[in-house]
PDB file of C-alpha atoms in Angstrom:
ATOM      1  CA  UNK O 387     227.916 191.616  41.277  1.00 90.00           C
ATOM      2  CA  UNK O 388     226.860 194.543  43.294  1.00 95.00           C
ATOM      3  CA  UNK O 389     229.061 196.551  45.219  1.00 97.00           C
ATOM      4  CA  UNK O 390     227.390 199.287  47.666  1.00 98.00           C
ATOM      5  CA  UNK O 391     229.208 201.702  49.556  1.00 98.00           C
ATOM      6  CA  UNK O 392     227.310 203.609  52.756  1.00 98.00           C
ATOM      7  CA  UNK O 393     228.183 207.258  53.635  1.00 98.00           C
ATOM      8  CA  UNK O 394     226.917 210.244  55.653  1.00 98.00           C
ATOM      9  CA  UNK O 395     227.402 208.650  59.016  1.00 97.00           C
ATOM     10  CA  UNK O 396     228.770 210.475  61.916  1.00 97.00           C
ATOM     11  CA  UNK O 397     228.400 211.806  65.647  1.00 98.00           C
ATOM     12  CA  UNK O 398     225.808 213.841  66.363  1.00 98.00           C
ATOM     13  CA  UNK O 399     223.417 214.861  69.634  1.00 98.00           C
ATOM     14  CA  UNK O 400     220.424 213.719  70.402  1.00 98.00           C
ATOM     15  CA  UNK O 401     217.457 214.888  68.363  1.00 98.00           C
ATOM     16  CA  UNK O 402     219.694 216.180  65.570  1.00 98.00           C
ATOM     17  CA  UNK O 403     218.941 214.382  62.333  1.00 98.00           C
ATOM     18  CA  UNK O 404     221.690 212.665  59.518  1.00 98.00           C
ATOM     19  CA  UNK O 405     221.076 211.217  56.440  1.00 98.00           C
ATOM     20  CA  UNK O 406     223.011 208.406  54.981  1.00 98.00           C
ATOM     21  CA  UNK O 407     223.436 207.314  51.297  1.00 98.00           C
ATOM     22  CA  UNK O 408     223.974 204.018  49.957  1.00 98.00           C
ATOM     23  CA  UNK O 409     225.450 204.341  46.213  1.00 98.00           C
ATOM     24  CA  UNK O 410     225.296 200.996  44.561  1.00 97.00           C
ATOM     25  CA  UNK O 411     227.987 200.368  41.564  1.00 95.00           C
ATOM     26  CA  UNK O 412     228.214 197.287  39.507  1.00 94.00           C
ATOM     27  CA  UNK O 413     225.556 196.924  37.625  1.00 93.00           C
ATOM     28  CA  UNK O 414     221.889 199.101  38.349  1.00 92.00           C
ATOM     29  CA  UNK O 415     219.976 197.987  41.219  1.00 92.00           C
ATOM     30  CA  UNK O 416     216.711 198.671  40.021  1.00 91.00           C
ATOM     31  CA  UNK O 417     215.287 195.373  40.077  1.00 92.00           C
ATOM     32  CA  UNK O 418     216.351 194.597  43.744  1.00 93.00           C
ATOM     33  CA  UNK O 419     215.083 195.485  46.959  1.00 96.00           C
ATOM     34  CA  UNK O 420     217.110 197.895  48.785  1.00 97.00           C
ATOM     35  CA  UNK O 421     217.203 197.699  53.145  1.00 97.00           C
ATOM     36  CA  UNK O 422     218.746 199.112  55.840  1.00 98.00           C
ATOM     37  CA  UNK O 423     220.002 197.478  58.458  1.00 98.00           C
ATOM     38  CA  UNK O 424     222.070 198.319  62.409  1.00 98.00           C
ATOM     39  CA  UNK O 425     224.186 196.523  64.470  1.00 98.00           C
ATOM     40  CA  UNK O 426     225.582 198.105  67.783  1.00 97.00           C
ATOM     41  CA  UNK O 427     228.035 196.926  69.926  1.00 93.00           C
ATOM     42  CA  UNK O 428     227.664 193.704  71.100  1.00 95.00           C
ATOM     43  CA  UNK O 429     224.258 193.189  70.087  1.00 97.00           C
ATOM     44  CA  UNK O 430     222.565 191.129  66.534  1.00 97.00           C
ATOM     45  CA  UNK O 431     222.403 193.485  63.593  1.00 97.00           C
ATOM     46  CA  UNK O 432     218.687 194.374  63.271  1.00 97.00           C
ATOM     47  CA  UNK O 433     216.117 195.507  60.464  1.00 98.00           C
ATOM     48  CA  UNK O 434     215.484 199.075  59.757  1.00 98.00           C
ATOM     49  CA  UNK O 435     213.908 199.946  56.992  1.00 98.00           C
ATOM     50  CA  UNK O 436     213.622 198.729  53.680  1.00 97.00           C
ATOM     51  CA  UNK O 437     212.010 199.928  50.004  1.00 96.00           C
ATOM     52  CA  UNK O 438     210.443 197.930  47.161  1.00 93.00           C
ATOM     53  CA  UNK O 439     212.222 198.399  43.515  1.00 92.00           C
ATOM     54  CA  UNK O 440     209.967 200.967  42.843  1.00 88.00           C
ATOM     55  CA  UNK O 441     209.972 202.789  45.550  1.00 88.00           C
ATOM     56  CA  UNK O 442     206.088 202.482  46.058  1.00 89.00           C
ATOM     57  CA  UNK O 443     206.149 200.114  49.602  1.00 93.00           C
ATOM     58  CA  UNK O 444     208.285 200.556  52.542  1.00 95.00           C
ATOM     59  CA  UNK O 445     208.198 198.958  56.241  1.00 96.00           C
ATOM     60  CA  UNK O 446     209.756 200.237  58.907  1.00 97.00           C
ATOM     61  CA  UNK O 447     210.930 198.688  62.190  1.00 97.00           C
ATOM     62  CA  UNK O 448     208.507 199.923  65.104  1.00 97.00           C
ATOM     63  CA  UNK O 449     211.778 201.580  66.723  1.00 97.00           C
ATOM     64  CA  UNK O 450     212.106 204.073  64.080  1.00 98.00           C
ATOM     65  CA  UNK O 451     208.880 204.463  62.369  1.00 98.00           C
ATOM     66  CA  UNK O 452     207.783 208.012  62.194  1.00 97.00           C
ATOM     67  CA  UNK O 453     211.735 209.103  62.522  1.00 98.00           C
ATOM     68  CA  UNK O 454     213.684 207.554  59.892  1.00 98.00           C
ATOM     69  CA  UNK O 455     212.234 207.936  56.023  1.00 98.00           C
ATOM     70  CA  UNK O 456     213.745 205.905  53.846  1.00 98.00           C
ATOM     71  CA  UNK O 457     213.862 206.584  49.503  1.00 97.00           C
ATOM     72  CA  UNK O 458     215.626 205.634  46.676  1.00 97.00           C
ATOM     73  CA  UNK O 459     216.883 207.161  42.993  1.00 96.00           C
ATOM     74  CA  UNK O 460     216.898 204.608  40.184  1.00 94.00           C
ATOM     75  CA  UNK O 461     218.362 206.830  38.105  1.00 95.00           C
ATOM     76  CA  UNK O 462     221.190 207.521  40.350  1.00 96.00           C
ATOM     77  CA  UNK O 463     221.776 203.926  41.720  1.00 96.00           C
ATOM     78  CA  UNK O 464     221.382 205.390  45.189  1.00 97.00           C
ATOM     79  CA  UNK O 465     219.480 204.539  48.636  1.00 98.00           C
ATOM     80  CA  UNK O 466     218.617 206.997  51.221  1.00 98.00           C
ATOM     81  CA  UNK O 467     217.786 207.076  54.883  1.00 98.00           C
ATOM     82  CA  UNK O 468     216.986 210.058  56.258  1.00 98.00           C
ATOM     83  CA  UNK O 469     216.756 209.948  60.610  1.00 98.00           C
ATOM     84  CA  UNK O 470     215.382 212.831  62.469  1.00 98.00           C
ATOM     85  CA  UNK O 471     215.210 213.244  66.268  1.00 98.00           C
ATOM     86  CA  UNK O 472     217.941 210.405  67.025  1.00 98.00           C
ATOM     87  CA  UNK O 473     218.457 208.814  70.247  1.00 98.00           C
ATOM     88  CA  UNK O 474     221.556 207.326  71.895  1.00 97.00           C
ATOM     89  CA  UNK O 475     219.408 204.017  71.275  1.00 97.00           C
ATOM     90  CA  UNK O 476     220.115 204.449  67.360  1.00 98.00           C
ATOM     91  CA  UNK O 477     223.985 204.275  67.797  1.00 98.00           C
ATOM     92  CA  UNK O 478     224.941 201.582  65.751  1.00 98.00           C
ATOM     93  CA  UNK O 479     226.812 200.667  62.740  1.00 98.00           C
ATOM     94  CA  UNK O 480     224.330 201.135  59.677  1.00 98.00           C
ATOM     95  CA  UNK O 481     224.421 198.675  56.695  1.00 98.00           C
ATOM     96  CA  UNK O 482     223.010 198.808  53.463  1.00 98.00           C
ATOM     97  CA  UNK O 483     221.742 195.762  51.464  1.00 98.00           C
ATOM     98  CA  UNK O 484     220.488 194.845  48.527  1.00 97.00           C
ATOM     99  CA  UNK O 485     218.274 191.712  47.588  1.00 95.00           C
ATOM    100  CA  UNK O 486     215.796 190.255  45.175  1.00 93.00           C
ATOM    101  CA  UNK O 487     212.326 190.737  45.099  1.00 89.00           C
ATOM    102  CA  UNK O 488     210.382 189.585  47.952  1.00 89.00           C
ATOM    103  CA  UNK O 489     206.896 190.180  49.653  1.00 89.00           C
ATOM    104  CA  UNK O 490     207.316 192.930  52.192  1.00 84.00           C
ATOM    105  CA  UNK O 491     206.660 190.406  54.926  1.00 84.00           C
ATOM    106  CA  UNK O 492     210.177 188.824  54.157  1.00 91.00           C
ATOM    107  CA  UNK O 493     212.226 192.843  53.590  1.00 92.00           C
ATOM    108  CA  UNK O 494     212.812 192.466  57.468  1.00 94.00           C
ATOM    109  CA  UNK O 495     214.928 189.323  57.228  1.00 94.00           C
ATOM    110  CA  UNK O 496     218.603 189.450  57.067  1.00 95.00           C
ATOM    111  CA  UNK O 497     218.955 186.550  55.267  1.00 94.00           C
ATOM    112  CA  UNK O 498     216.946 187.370  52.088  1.00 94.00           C
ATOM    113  CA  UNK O 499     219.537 190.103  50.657  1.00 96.00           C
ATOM    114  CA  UNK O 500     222.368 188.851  48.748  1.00 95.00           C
ATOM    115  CA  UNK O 501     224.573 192.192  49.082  1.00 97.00           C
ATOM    116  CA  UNK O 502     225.823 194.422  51.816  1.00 98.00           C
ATOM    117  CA  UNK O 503     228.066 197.291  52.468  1.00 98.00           C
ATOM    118  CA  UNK O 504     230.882 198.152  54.889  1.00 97.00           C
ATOM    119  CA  UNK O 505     228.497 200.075  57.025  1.00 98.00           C
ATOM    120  CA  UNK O 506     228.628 203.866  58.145  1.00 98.00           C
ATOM    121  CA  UNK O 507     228.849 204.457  61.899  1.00 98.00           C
ATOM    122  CA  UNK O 508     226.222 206.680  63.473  1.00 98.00           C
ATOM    123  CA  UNK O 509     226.923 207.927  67.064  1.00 98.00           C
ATOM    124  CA  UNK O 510     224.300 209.594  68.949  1.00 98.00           C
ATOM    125  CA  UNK O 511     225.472 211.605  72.268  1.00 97.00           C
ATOM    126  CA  UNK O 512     222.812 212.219  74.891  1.00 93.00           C
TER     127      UNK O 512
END
């Protein structure tokens, strides 16, 4: 079992940057694929970014590409995402997940990971 816990959420204004952490406990997470993933109010949670076990490949949802980074450390059991120049559009509950290895055409589907988090909450004020 994996357990993963999200932090580093919080309110900020628009164009200010966060980053959030995603420390996974259990047993090491170096074999799985780790992603990101957002749901706001009332709307389906949605793909954000995901990283192979390596760290090597990455994809990006087109709404955040060139903004949000994200990276991982192995050795730490951790998952990053680092967002610069947020927008009131990126309010949303963030969720980490974890999942097996998978061709970077399936990291955007919520269905292929096996593990999630609580979430962290991520306000953006205009």
């Amino acid at each position: 079992q994996v357990q993963l816990v999200e932090s580093g959420g919080g309110l900020v204004q628009a164009g200010e940057s966060l980053r959030l952490s995603c420390a996974a406990s259990g047993r090491p997470v170096t074999k799985n694929i780790m992603g990101w993933f957002r749901q706001a109010p009332g709307k389906e949670r949605e793909f954000v970014a995901a990283i192979s076990t390596g760290g090597g490949s990455t994809v990006y949802a087109d709404s955040v590409k060139g903004r949000f980074t994200i990276s991982r450390d192995n050795a730490k059991n951790t998952v990053y995402l680092q967002m610069k120049s947020l927008k009131p559009e990126d309010t949303a509950v963030y969720y980490c997940a974890a999942g097996p290895s998978m061709p970077i055409a399936t990291m955007q589907r919520l269905r292929a990971y096996d593990y999630w988090g609580q979430g962290t909450q991520v306000t953006v004020s205009s």
